[in-house]
Amino acid sequence: ELKVEQNPLFLSMQEGKNYTIYCNYSTTSDRLYWYRQDPGKSLESLFVLLSNGAVKQEGRLMASLDTKARLSTLHITAAVHDLSATYFCAVDPYSGGGADGLTFGKGTHLIIQP
Amino acid sequence: KAGVTQTPRYLIKTRGQQVTLSCSPISGHRSVSWYQQTPGQGLQFLFEYFSETQRNKGNFPGRFSGRQFSNSRSEMNVSTLELGDSALYLCASSYRGYTEAFFGQGTRLTVV
């Protein structure tokens, strides 16, 4: 059974600081996604990482994937209040036989304080 | 282009009743997946449909079922509702099922 572990699960940080969210998963996969969820809202796709060594950046967020270590990171640079949200990583165990569904981490609840 | 549309947005049902939720995927997307989100269990995969066929199913009881129509619209049904079925139900569409998934706004189901 695929397991996806995120840490930390809760993060309170100050504006202007840098931090990294970690996502470890238990089985071979080269498909990993990061989503953002605001309270009461749906999931917004942030990054799609489809190969070992993939790095994607959008504004103050940068995501990377190391399939050998089964690890993805989401790095926040110079945080601003608008980035406060819950961030999920999700792994797709797709093996060529059809979609098996995404397995999500428990999410990292990020609060950025002025 | 229009995103994923889920209806209704909110539902209140009584234990023992059944409920049907609807999802219209992004135009051109043939895969629709359903997820349940609860505070305790997080986001869990329910099932995925592609070209009207269920390709995979998560670890949920048979009370949870779904279907997909020829226009790729999908419905999920929950029979004999239990209090624990209260959740946010999210639908995601993608082009092939293993490509990027886009989520709808969700249906918030409350069972009383």
Short mmCIF file of N, CA, C and O in Angstrom, two decimals, chain A residues 11 17 30 32-33 53 66 97 101 114:
data_model
loop_
_atom_site.label_atom_id
_atom_site.label_comp_id
_atom_site.label_asym_id
_atom_site.label_seq_id
_atom_site.Cartn_x
_atom_site.Cartn_y
_atom_site.Cartn_z
N LEU A 11 2.68 24.47 10.19
CA LEU A 11 3.84 25.37 10.13
C LEU A 11 3.38 26.80 10.25
O LEU A 11 2.57 27.28 9.46
N LYS A 17 10.48 34.92 5.65
CA LYS A 17 11.33 33.75 5.95
C LYS A 17 11.20 32.69 4.86
O LYS A 17 10.25 32.67 4.08
N ASP A 30 7.11 8.13 -10.46
CA ASP A 30 7.72 9.35 -10.98
C ASP A 30 6.66 10.37 -11.34
O ASP A 30 6.83 11.17 -12.25
N LEU A 32 4.35 13.07 -9.32
CA LEU A 32 4.01 13.69 -8.03
C LEU A 32 3.44 15.07 -8.29
O LEU A 32 3.89 15.79 -9.17
N TYR A 33 2.43 15.40 -7.50
CA TYR A 33 1.72 16.65 -7.69
C TYR A 33 1.67 17.41 -6.36
O TYR A 33 1.60 16.80 -5.30
N GLY A 53 14.52 14.41 -10.68
CA GLY A 53 15.27 15.64 -10.85
C GLY A 53 14.44 16.81 -11.32
O GLY A 53 14.96 17.92 -11.49
N ASP A 66 12.88 13.90 -6.24
CA ASP A 66 13.98 12.93 -6.26
C ASP A 66 13.35 11.55 -6.16
O ASP A 66 12.98 11.11 -5.08
N GLY A 97 -1.45 0.68 -16.26
CA GLY A 97 -2.68 -0.10 -16.38
C GLY A 97 -3.94 0.70 -16.12
O GLY A 97 -4.98 0.15 -15.87
N GLY A 101 -5.64 6.31 -8.96
CA GLY A 101 -6.02 7.35 -8.02
C GLY A 101 -4.82 7.92 -7.33
O GLY A 101 -3.81 7.24 -7.13
N PRO A 114 2.42 38.27 9.72
CA PRO A 114 3.16 39.51 9.39
C PRO A 114 4.32 39.73 10.36
O PRO A 114 4.27 39.30 11.50
#
